[in-house]
Coordinates of C-alpha atoms in Angstrom, one line a residue:
Chain G
M1 CA -45.0 95.2 -41.5
P2 CA -46.7 91.8 -40.6
D3 CA -50.6 91.9 -40.6
N4 CA -50.7 91.3 -36.8
E5 CA -48.4 94.2 -36.1
Q6 CA -50.4 96.4 -38.5
R7 CA -53.6 95.5 -36.8
R8 CA -52.3 96.2 -33.4
S9 CA -51.0 99.5 -34.5
D10 CA -54.3 100.4 -36.1
A11 CA -56.2 99.5 -32.9
Q12 CA -53.8 101.5 -30.8
D13 CA -54.2 104.4 -33.1
A14 CA -58.0 104.1 -32.7
G15 CA -57.7 103.9 -29.0
E16 CA -55.5 107.0 -28.9
R17 CA -57.8 108.9 -31.1
L18 CA -60.6 108.0 -28.7
V19 CA -58.6 109.1 -25.7
A20 CA -57.4 112.3 -27.5
R21 CA -61.0 113.4 -27.9
H22 CA -61.2 113.7 -24.2
V23 CA -59.2 116.3 -22.4
R24 CA -57.1 115.3 -19.5
E25 CA -59.5 116.6 -17.0
D26 CA -62.5 114.9 -18.6
P27 CA -64.2 113.2 -15.6
F28 CA -65.7 110.5 -17.7
A29 CA -62.4 109.3 -19.2
A30 CA -60.8 109.6 -15.7
A31 CA -63.6 107.4 -14.3
F32 CA -63.2 104.9 -17.1
K33 CA -59.5 104.6 -16.4
A34 CA -59.7 104.5 -12.6
T35 CA -62.8 102.5 -11.9
R36 CA -62.5 99.1 -10.2
M37 CA -64.8 97.7 -12.8
P38 CA -62.8 96.0 -15.6
M39 CA -63.8 97.6 -18.9
I40 CA -62.8 97.4 -22.5
V41 CA -63.7 99.2 -25.8
T42 CA -63.7 97.4 -29.1
D43 CA -63.8 98.8 -32.7
P44 CA -66.3 96.9 -34.9
N45 CA -65.2 98.9 -37.9
Q46 CA -61.8 97.3 -37.9
N47 CA -61.2 93.8 -39.0
D48 CA -62.3 91.2 -36.4
N49 CA -63.6 93.8 -34.0
P50 CA -60.3 94.3 -31.9
I51 CA -60.0 95.8 -28.5
I52 CA -58.8 99.3 -28.8
F53 CA -58.7 100.2 -25.2
C54 CA -58.7 98.5 -21.8
N55 CA -58.6 100.0 -18.3
T56 CA -56.3 99.2 -15.4
A57 CA -58.9 97.1 -13.6
F58 CA -59.1 94.9 -16.7
E59 CA -55.4 94.4 -16.7
K60 CA -55.5 93.5 -13.1
L61 CA -58.3 91.0 -13.5
T62 CA -56.9 89.2 -16.6
G63 CA -53.2 89.6 -15.9
Y64 CA -52.7 90.9 -19.5
S65 CA -51.2 94.3 -20.1
S66 CA -52.9 96.8 -22.3
R67 CA -50.2 96.3 -24.9
E68 CA -51.0 92.6 -25.0
V69 CA -54.7 93.0 -25.5
V70 CA -55.1 96.0 -27.8
G71 CA -55.5 94.8 -31.4
R72 CA -56.9 91.4 -30.4
N73 CA -60.4 90.1 -30.5
C74 CA -61.8 89.3 -27.1
R75 CA -62.0 85.6 -27.8
F76 CA -58.5 85.1 -26.4
L77 CA -60.2 85.2 -23.0
Q78 CA -62.1 82.0 -23.9
G79 CA -60.7 78.6 -23.0
E80 CA -61.3 74.9 -22.9
E81 CA -64.4 74.9 -20.7
T82 CA -66.0 78.0 -22.0
N83 CA -69.5 77.3 -23.1
S84 CA -69.7 77.6 -26.9
E85 CA -73.4 78.3 -26.8
T86 CA -72.7 81.4 -24.6
V87 CA -70.0 82.5 -27.1
G88 CA -72.6 82.1 -29.9
R89 CA -75.1 84.3 -28.0
I90 CA -72.4 87.1 -27.7
R91 CA -71.6 86.8 -31.4
D92 CA -75.3 87.1 -32.3
A93 CA -75.7 90.1 -30.1
I94 CA -72.7 91.9 -31.7
A95 CA -74.1 91.0 -35.1
A96 CA -77.5 92.3 -34.2
G97 CA -76.0 95.4 -32.6
S98 CA -77.8 94.8 -29.3
D99 CA -77.0 94.7 -25.6
I100 CA -76.2 91.5 -23.9
A101 CA -75.5 90.4 -20.3
V102 CA -74.2 86.8 -19.9
D103 CA -72.2 84.7 -17.5
I104 CA -69.2 83.2 -19.2
L105 CA -66.2 81.2 -18.1
N106 CA -63.1 83.1 -19.1
Y107 CA -59.4 82.5 -18.6
K108 CA -56.6 84.8 -17.2
K109 CA -53.1 85.0 -18.6
D110 CA -51.8 82.5 -16.1
G111 CA -54.4 80.0 -17.3
T112 CA -56.7 80.1 -14.3
S113 CA -60.4 80.4 -15.1
F114 CA -62.9 82.9 -13.7
W115 CA -66.6 83.4 -14.0
N116 CA -67.2 86.6 -15.8
A117 CA -70.5 88.5 -15.7
L118 CA -70.1 90.2 -19.0
F119 CA -72.1 93.2 -20.1
L120 CA -71.7 94.3 -23.7
S121 CA -73.3 97.2 -25.3
P122 CA -72.9 99.0 -28.7
V123 CA -72.0 102.7 -28.8
R124 CA -73.6 104.6 -31.7
D125 CA -72.7 107.9 -33.4
D126 CA -75.2 110.7 -34.4
R127 CA -76.2 108.7 -37.5
D128 CA -76.9 105.7 -35.3
K129 CA -73.9 103.8 -36.7
I130 CA -72.1 101.5 -34.3
I131 CA -68.7 103.0 -33.7
Y132 CA -67.6 101.0 -30.6
F133 CA -68.6 98.2 -28.4
F134 CA -68.3 98.8 -24.7
A135 CA -67.8 95.8 -22.4
S136 CA -67.6 95.5 -18.6
Q137 CA -66.5 92.4 -16.8
L138 CA -67.3 91.3 -13.3
D139 CA -65.5 88.4 -11.7
F140 CA -68.1 86.4 -9.7
T141 CA -66.1 83.2 -9.3
N142 CA -66.6 83.4 -5.5
V143 CA -70.4 83.6 -5.9
K144 CA -70.3 80.8 -8.4
S145 CA -68.2 78.6 -6.1
R146 CA -70.5 79.4 -3.1
E147 CA -73.4 78.4 -5.3
A148 CA -71.5 75.2 -6.2
D149 CA -70.8 74.6 -2.5
L150 CA -74.5 75.1 -1.7
A151 CA -75.6 72.8 -4.4
A152 CA -73.1 70.2 -3.3
A153 CA -74.3 70.6 0.3
R154 CA -77.9 70.3 -0.8
H155 CA -77.1 67.3 -2.8
R156 CA -75.4 65.6 0.1
A157 CA -78.3 66.5 2.3
E158 CA -80.7 65.0 -0.2
E159 CA -78.7 61.9 -0.5
E160 CA -78.7 61.6 3.3
V161 CA -82.5 62.0 3.4
A162 CA -82.9 59.5 0.6
K163 CA -80.8 57.0 2.5
H164 CA -82.8 57.6 5.7
T165 CA -86.0 57.3 3.9
E166 CA -85.0 54.0 2.4
K167 CA -84.0 52.8 5.9
L168 CA -87.3 54.0 7.3
E169 CA -89.3 52.4 4.5
A170 CA -87.5 49.1 5.0
A171 CA -88.1 49.3 8.8
L172 CA -91.8 50.1 8.1
A173 CA -92.1 47.2 5.7
A174 CA -90.6 44.9 8.3
K175 CA -92.9 46.2 11.1
T176 CA -95.9 45.9 8.8
L177 CA -94.9 42.3 8.1
L178 CA -94.5 41.7 11.8
V179 CA -97.9 43.2 12.6
H180 CA -99.6 41.0 9.9
E181 CA -97.8 38.0 11.3
V182 CA -98.8 38.7 14.9
D183 CA -102.3 39.5 13.8
H184 CA -102.5 36.2 11.9
R185 CA -101.2 34.3 14.9
V186 CA -103.5 36.0 17.4
K187 CA -106.5 35.2 15.1
N188 CA -105.5 31.6 14.6
N189 CA -104.8 31.2 18.4
L190 CA -108.2 32.6 19.3
L191 CA -109.8 30.3 16.8
T192 CA -107.7 27.4 18.1
M193 CA -108.7 28.2 21.7
A194 CA -112.3 28.3 20.6
S195 CA -111.9 25.0 18.8
I196 CA -110.4 23.3 21.8
V197 CA -113.2 24.5 24.1
K198 CA -115.8 23.5 21.5
L199 CA -114.2 20.1 21.1
Q200 CA -114.4 19.5 24.8
A201 CA -118.0 20.8 25.0
R202 CA -118.9 18.4 22.1
K203 CA -117.2 15.4 23.8
T204 CA -118.4 15.9 27.4
K205 CA -121.4 13.9 28.6
N206 CA -122.0 16.2 31.5
E207 CA -124.6 18.9 30.8
D208 CA -123.2 21.3 33.4
H209 CA -119.7 21.0 32.1
K210 CA -121.0 21.6 28.6
Q211 CA -122.7 24.8 29.7
V212 CA -119.6 26.1 31.5
L213 CA -117.5 25.3 28.4
M214 CA -120.1 27.1 26.1
S215 CA -120.0 30.2 28.3
V216 CA -116.2 30.2 28.1
L217 CA -116.5 29.8 24.3
N218 CA -118.9 32.7 24.2
R219 CA -116.4 35.1 25.8
I220 CA -113.5 33.8 23.6
E221 CA -115.7 34.5 20.6
A222 CA -116.5 38.0 21.8
L223 CA -112.8 38.7 21.9
S224 CA -112.4 37.1 18.4
T225 CA -115.0 39.4 17.0
V226 CA -113.2 42.4 18.4
Q227 CA -109.8 41.2 17.0
R228 CA -111.4 40.5 13.6
K229 CA -112.8 44.0 13.4
L230 CA -109.7 45.7 14.8
F231 CA -107.4 44.7 12.0
T232 CA -109.6 45.9 9.2
L233 CA -109.4 49.4 10.6
E234 CA -107.4 52.1 8.9
D235 CA -107.1 54.0 12.1
V236 CA -106.9 52.1 15.4
S237 CA -108.0 55.1 17.3
R238 CA -111.5 54.8 15.7
F239 CA -113.2 51.6 16.6
D240 CA -116.9 51.6 16.0
I241 CA -118.6 49.9 18.9
A242 CA -122.0 49.9 17.1
D243 CA -120.4 47.9 14.2
V244 CA -119.0 45.2 16.4
A245 CA -122.2 45.2 18.6
R246 CA -124.4 44.6 15.5
E247 CA -122.4 41.6 14.5
M248 CA -122.1 40.2 18.0
V249 CA -125.7 40.6 18.9
T250 CA -127.0 39.2 15.6
D251 CA -124.7 36.3 16.1
L252 CA -125.8 35.6 19.7
V253 CA -129.5 35.8 19.0
G254 CA -129.1 33.9 15.7
A255 CA -127.3 31.1 17.5
T256 CA -130.3 30.4 19.7
S257 CA -132.4 29.5 16.6
R258 CA -135.4 30.7 18.6
E259 CA -138.0 32.6 16.7
D260 CA -139.7 33.8 19.9
I261 CA -136.7 35.9 20.8
R262 CA -137.1 39.0 18.7
L263 CA -134.2 41.4 18.3
T264 CA -134.4 45.1 17.4
L265 CA -131.5 47.4 17.0
D266 CA -131.0 51.1 17.3
L267 CA -127.3 51.5 16.6
H268 CA -125.4 54.7 15.7
P269 CA -121.6 54.8 15.0
V270 CA -119.7 55.6 18.2
Y271 CA -115.9 55.7 17.8
V272 CA -113.7 54.7 20.7
P273 CA -109.9 54.0 20.8
A274 CA -108.9 50.4 20.1
V275 CA -107.8 49.9 23.7
K276 CA -111.4 50.3 24.8
A277 CA -112.8 48.0 22.2
T278 CA -112.4 44.8 24.2
P279 CA -114.0 45.9 27.5
L280 CA -116.9 47.6 25.7
S281 CA -117.5 44.6 23.5
L282 CA -117.5 42.4 26.5
I283 CA -120.1 44.7 28.2
V284 CA -122.3 44.4 25.1
N285 CA -121.7 40.6 25.1
E286 CA -122.6 40.2 28.8
L287 CA -125.7 42.4 28.6
V288 CA -127.1 40.7 25.6
G289 CA -126.1 37.2 26.7
D290 CA -127.9 37.9 30.0
A291 CA -131.0 39.0 28.2
I292 CA -131.0 36.0 25.9
K293 CA -130.6 33.7 28.9
R294 CA -133.7 35.2 30.5
G295 CA -135.5 34.9 27.2
L296 CA -134.6 31.3 26.8
S297 CA -135.8 30.3 30.3
D298 CA -139.0 32.4 29.8
G299 CA -141.0 31.9 26.7
G300 CA -139.0 34.2 24.4
G301 CA -139.3 37.9 24.4
D302 CA -138.1 41.1 22.8
I303 CA -134.5 42.4 23.0
H304 CA -133.8 45.9 22.1
V305 CA -130.2 47.2 21.8
V306 CA -129.4 50.9 21.6
I307 CA -126.0 52.4 21.1
K308 CA -125.9 56.2 20.6
R309 CA -124.3 59.4 21.7
L310 CA -125.8 61.8 24.3
N311 CA -124.0 65.1 24.7
G312 CA -120.4 64.0 25.3
H313 CA -121.4 60.7 26.7
F314 CA -122.4 57.6 25.0
L315 CA -125.0 55.1 25.9
I316 CA -125.3 51.3 25.5
R317 CA -128.8 50.2 26.5
V318 CA -130.1 46.7 26.4
E319 CA -133.7 46.3 27.1
D320 CA -135.7 43.1 27.3
T321 CA -139.2 41.9 28.0
S322 CA -139.2 38.5 29.6
V323 CA -140.2 37.4 33.0
P324 CA -137.1 38.1 35.1
V325 CA -136.1 34.8 36.5
D326 CA -132.8 34.2 38.3
V327 CA -130.5 32.0 36.3
D328 CA -128.2 29.9 38.5
D329 CA -126.0 31.9 41.0
E330 CA -122.7 31.0 39.5
T331 CA -123.5 32.1 36.0
T332 CA -125.0 35.3 37.3
E333 CA -122.0 36.0 39.5
I334 CA -119.5 35.5 36.6
G335 CA -121.5 37.7 34.3
R336 CA -121.7 40.4 37.0
I337 CA -118.0 40.3 37.6
L338 CA -117.1 40.5 34.0
L339 CA -119.6 43.3 33.4
E340 CA -118.4 45.3 36.4
N341 CA -114.7 44.8 35.7
S342 CA -115.1 45.8 32.1
A343 CA -117.1 48.9 33.1
K344 CA -114.5 49.8 35.6
Q345 CA -111.8 49.5 33.0
V346 CA -113.4 52.1 30.8
G347 CA -114.9 54.2 33.6
A348 CA -118.5 53.4 32.6
K349 CA -121.5 53.6 34.9
I350 CA -124.0 50.8 34.9
E351 CA -127.7 51.3 35.8
K352 CA -130.2 48.5 35.9
R353 CA -134.0 49.0 36.2
V354 CA -136.6 46.3 36.4
E355 CA -140.2 47.3 35.8
G356 CA -142.5 44.3 35.7
H357 CA -141.5 42.3 32.6
R358 CA -139.1 44.9 31.4
T359 CA -135.4 44.9 32.3
T360 CA -133.4 47.9 31.2
V361 CA -129.6 48.2 31.6
D362 CA -127.9 51.5 30.8
V363 CA -124.2 51.7 30.5
T364 CA -122.9 55.3 30.1
L365 CA -119.4 56.6 29.6
L366 CA -117.5 59.6 28.3
V367 CA -116.6 59.7 24.7
E368 CA -113.0 60.8 24.1
A369 CA -112.2 59.8 20.5
P370 CA -113.0 62.4 17.8
Q371 CA -116.5 61.6 16.4
E372 CA -117.6 62.0 12.9
N373 CA -120.6 64.2 12.1
D374 CA -123.8 62.4 12.1
S375 CA -124.4 60.9 8.7
Chain E
M1 CA -105.7 20.5 12.0
L2 CA -108.0 21.2 14.9
L3 CA -109.6 24.1 13.0
A4 CA -110.4 21.8 10.1
M5 CA -111.8 19.2 12.4
E6 CA -114.1 21.7 14.2
L7 CA -115.2 23.1 10.8
E8 CA -116.0 19.6 9.7
S9 CA -118.2 19.0 12.8
E10 CA -120.0 22.3 12.1
V11 CA -120.7 21.3 8.5
E12 CA -121.9 17.9 9.5
L13 CA -124.1 19.3 12.3
A14 CA -125.8 21.4 9.6
G15 CA -126.7 18.1 7.9
H16 CA -124.0 17.9 5.2
H17 CA -121.5 15.2 4.3
V18 CA -117.8 16.1 4.3
T19 CA -116.1 14.4 1.4
A20 CA -112.5 15.2 2.5
T21 CA -110.2 17.6 4.3
A22 CA -106.9 18.4 2.7
M23 CA -103.8 20.2 4.1
S24 CA -102.0 21.1 0.9
R25 CA -102.7 21.9 -2.8
S26 CA -101.8 18.4 -4.0
Q27 CA -104.0 16.8 -1.3
A28 CA -106.8 19.1 -2.3
R29 CA -106.5 18.1 -6.0
E30 CA -106.4 14.4 -5.0
A31 CA -109.4 14.7 -2.7
V32 CA -111.5 16.5 -5.4
S33 CA -110.6 13.8 -8.0
I34 CA -111.7 11.0 -5.6
E35 CA -115.0 12.5 -4.6
R36 CA -116.2 15.6 -6.2
P37 CA -117.6 18.0 -3.6
E38 CA -120.6 20.3 -4.1
F39 CA -118.9 23.0 -2.2
A40 CA -115.5 23.7 -0.6
F41 CA -114.1 25.8 2.3
V42 CA -110.5 27.0 1.4
D43 CA -108.1 28.4 4.0
I44 CA -105.4 30.5 2.2
Q45 CA -102.5 29.4 4.5
L46 CA -101.9 25.7 4.0
Q47 CA -99.1 23.4 4.9
D48 CA -97.2 24.1 1.7
G49 CA -97.6 27.9 2.0
P50 CA -100.2 30.4 0.9
T51 CA -101.4 28.0 -1.7
G52 CA -105.1 28.3 -0.9
I53 CA -105.4 30.8 -3.7
D54 CA -104.2 28.2 -6.2
V55 CA -106.5 25.6 -4.7
G56 CA -109.3 28.2 -5.3
R57 CA -108.2 28.5 -9.0
D58 CA -108.2 24.7 -9.3
L59 CA -111.7 24.5 -7.9
A60 CA -112.9 27.3 -10.2
D61 CA -111.4 25.4 -13.2
E62 CA -113.4 22.3 -12.1
G63 CA -116.6 24.4 -11.7
I64 CA -116.8 23.7 -7.9
P65 CA -118.1 26.6 -5.9
F66 CA -116.1 27.6 -2.8
V67 CA -115.4 30.3 -0.2
F68 CA -112.1 31.3 1.3
V69 CA -111.6 31.2 5.0
S70 CA -108.9 33.7 5.9
G71 CA -107.5 35.9 8.6
N72 CA -106.7 38.6 6.1
I73 CA -109.3 39.1 3.3
K74 CA -107.0 41.8 1.8
K75 CA -104.6 39.1 0.7
I76 CA -107.2 37.6 -1.6
P77 CA -106.7 38.8 -5.3
N78 CA -109.3 41.4 -6.4
D79 CA -111.2 39.0 -8.6
F80 CA -111.5 36.5 -5.7
V81 CA -110.3 33.8 -8.3
G82 CA -113.9 32.7 -8.7
A83 CA -114.8 32.3 -5.0
L84 CA -118.3 33.1 -3.8
G85 CA -116.8 35.1 -1.0
A86 CA -114.8 34.8 2.2
I87 CA -115.4 34.0 5.8
E88 CA -113.1 36.0 7.9
K89 CA -111.2 34.4 10.8
P90 CA -111.6 34.2 13.7
Y91 CA -115.2 33.3 13.0
T92 CA -117.7 32.4 15.7
V93 CA -119.7 29.2 15.9
A94 CA -122.9 31.2 15.2
G95 CA -121.2 33.1 12.4
M96 CA -120.0 29.9 10.7
K97 CA -123.5 28.4 11.2
S98 CA -125.2 31.3 9.5
A99 CA -122.6 31.3 6.7
I100 CA -123.2 27.6 6.1
A101 CA -126.9 28.1 6.1
Y102 CA -126.6 30.9 3.6
I103 CA -124.3 28.9 1.4
S104 CA -126.5 25.8 1.4
G105 CA -129.4 28.0 0.4
V106 CA -127.4 29.6 -2.5
I107 CA -126.4 26.1 -3.8
E108 CA -130.0 25.0 -3.7
G109 CA -130.7 28.0 -5.9
R110 CA -132.2 30.4 -3.3
S111 CA -131.5 34.1 -3.8
D112 CA -133.8 35.6 -1.2
L113 CA -131.7 34.8 1.8
P114 CA -130.3 37.6 4.0
L115 CA -126.5 37.8 3.9
P116 CA -125.0 37.0 7.2
A117 CA -122.4 39.4 8.6
S118 CA -119.8 36.6 8.8
L119 CA -119.7 36.2 5.0
V120 CA -118.2 38.7 2.6
L121 CA -119.4 38.2 -0.9
A122 CA -116.8 38.5 -3.8
E123 CA -119.0 41.2 -5.4
D124 CA -118.8 43.3 -2.3
V125 CA -115.1 43.2 -2.1
E126 CA -114.7 46.6 -3.6
I127 CA -116.8 48.0 -0.8
I128 CA -114.6 46.4 1.8
R129 CA -111.3 47.3 0.1
G130 CA -111.8 50.8 -1.1
G131 CA -115.2 52.0 0.0
Y132 CA -116.6 51.9 -3.5
R133 CA -118.1 49.5 -5.9
V134 CA -116.8 49.1 -9.4
S135 CA -119.7 47.3 -11.1

């Protein structure tokens, strides 16, 4: 008798002996045979640990008949794409006589593969000797393919997101470049406008013309200062009026080169949205410019500028002590129009008080932008 | 070159002599070789591109002090390539005047002058850029 045949026959005998120990009515044996869970029993005490028994569910799953599997080691279920590392883990568990639960790719008789959730466990006798190995198989190919589908879908979605992100980043870079370019041009144009006016003021022989041109230059420069401050902001909704006022006022007073005009400041950060920056800066510019004009025609004086918050409102106050003299009507009129229009634009209230030498102008308006805590 | 012309008039009004104005890196090199200036104002965007930074490096190599004049201070390299500082565009007449006065003082060796708001010193750049100072 050839070896193979002998082995098969030995295994079959072992299987039959195992079954013979159970009477026909033994519910455990009946359950083993009838369950929908594919199961096998192997005999580690025979050469190469052959299968000695398989149930109907196993036959159905693998396509092999009991006759074909009994006497063979389980490795015939393995195939080309079976992970050898997983096989190694099963081999180690058998050698160690321990339980193991692994997912392994197995192959049916017709060559199709299936994902097998294998559970393998030794069966011991009274003396703790391993007499059988019991193994159950569970085909979870469907779960596995759903997982693969999900992974593929996730992968596609991620690719899509990456593609969109790339597009958005490119668009953002282009927009940023554009903003920088526009900002650069706006700045250069403001400076060029100022230069043209300045050139004309420098060349004219007419003092009145010169004064008119210088007052135009002054307003262009107020806008320039706003533009310069605006672009250094991280957040255009938070423009600090006190910051621009400090620079503007210091500039204006400094430009007079008059030591008898004394400037004091009481400035606290007040944040406004960028859209309000221009009208508010023009307000500060007009108020301080007016105070300087009076100081110039008088014999100097004190100018005090306050910017601070007052419960939900904020206050711009320009106070000066110089003999109030009327500057020429035209200048006063233009200053008034600019001031009133700017105030109207931001919904500010203007209040002017004259007490002897002291002129106080209060501009109050609602604060909308979120304010930082006092620091 | 209206801006350069007006700057020239401001510098002369402050009592200084303008040795030359240049519109490109090569013109700047030539101008410096003809008459060495005591100080230079360097716009970053010149006719041959953003070569003002290179002009700054050339000046630093020559040991000529200078400031950048730029609409975007953030474009200047972190080390300011040896510039004293930068005047941000669009500057005002008064702002430029006070910057010139400060610079004149520094060249004459004065260190007690208050820094005008129109001039950002190179050593303060970290404050402007990231809200902290390295040194």
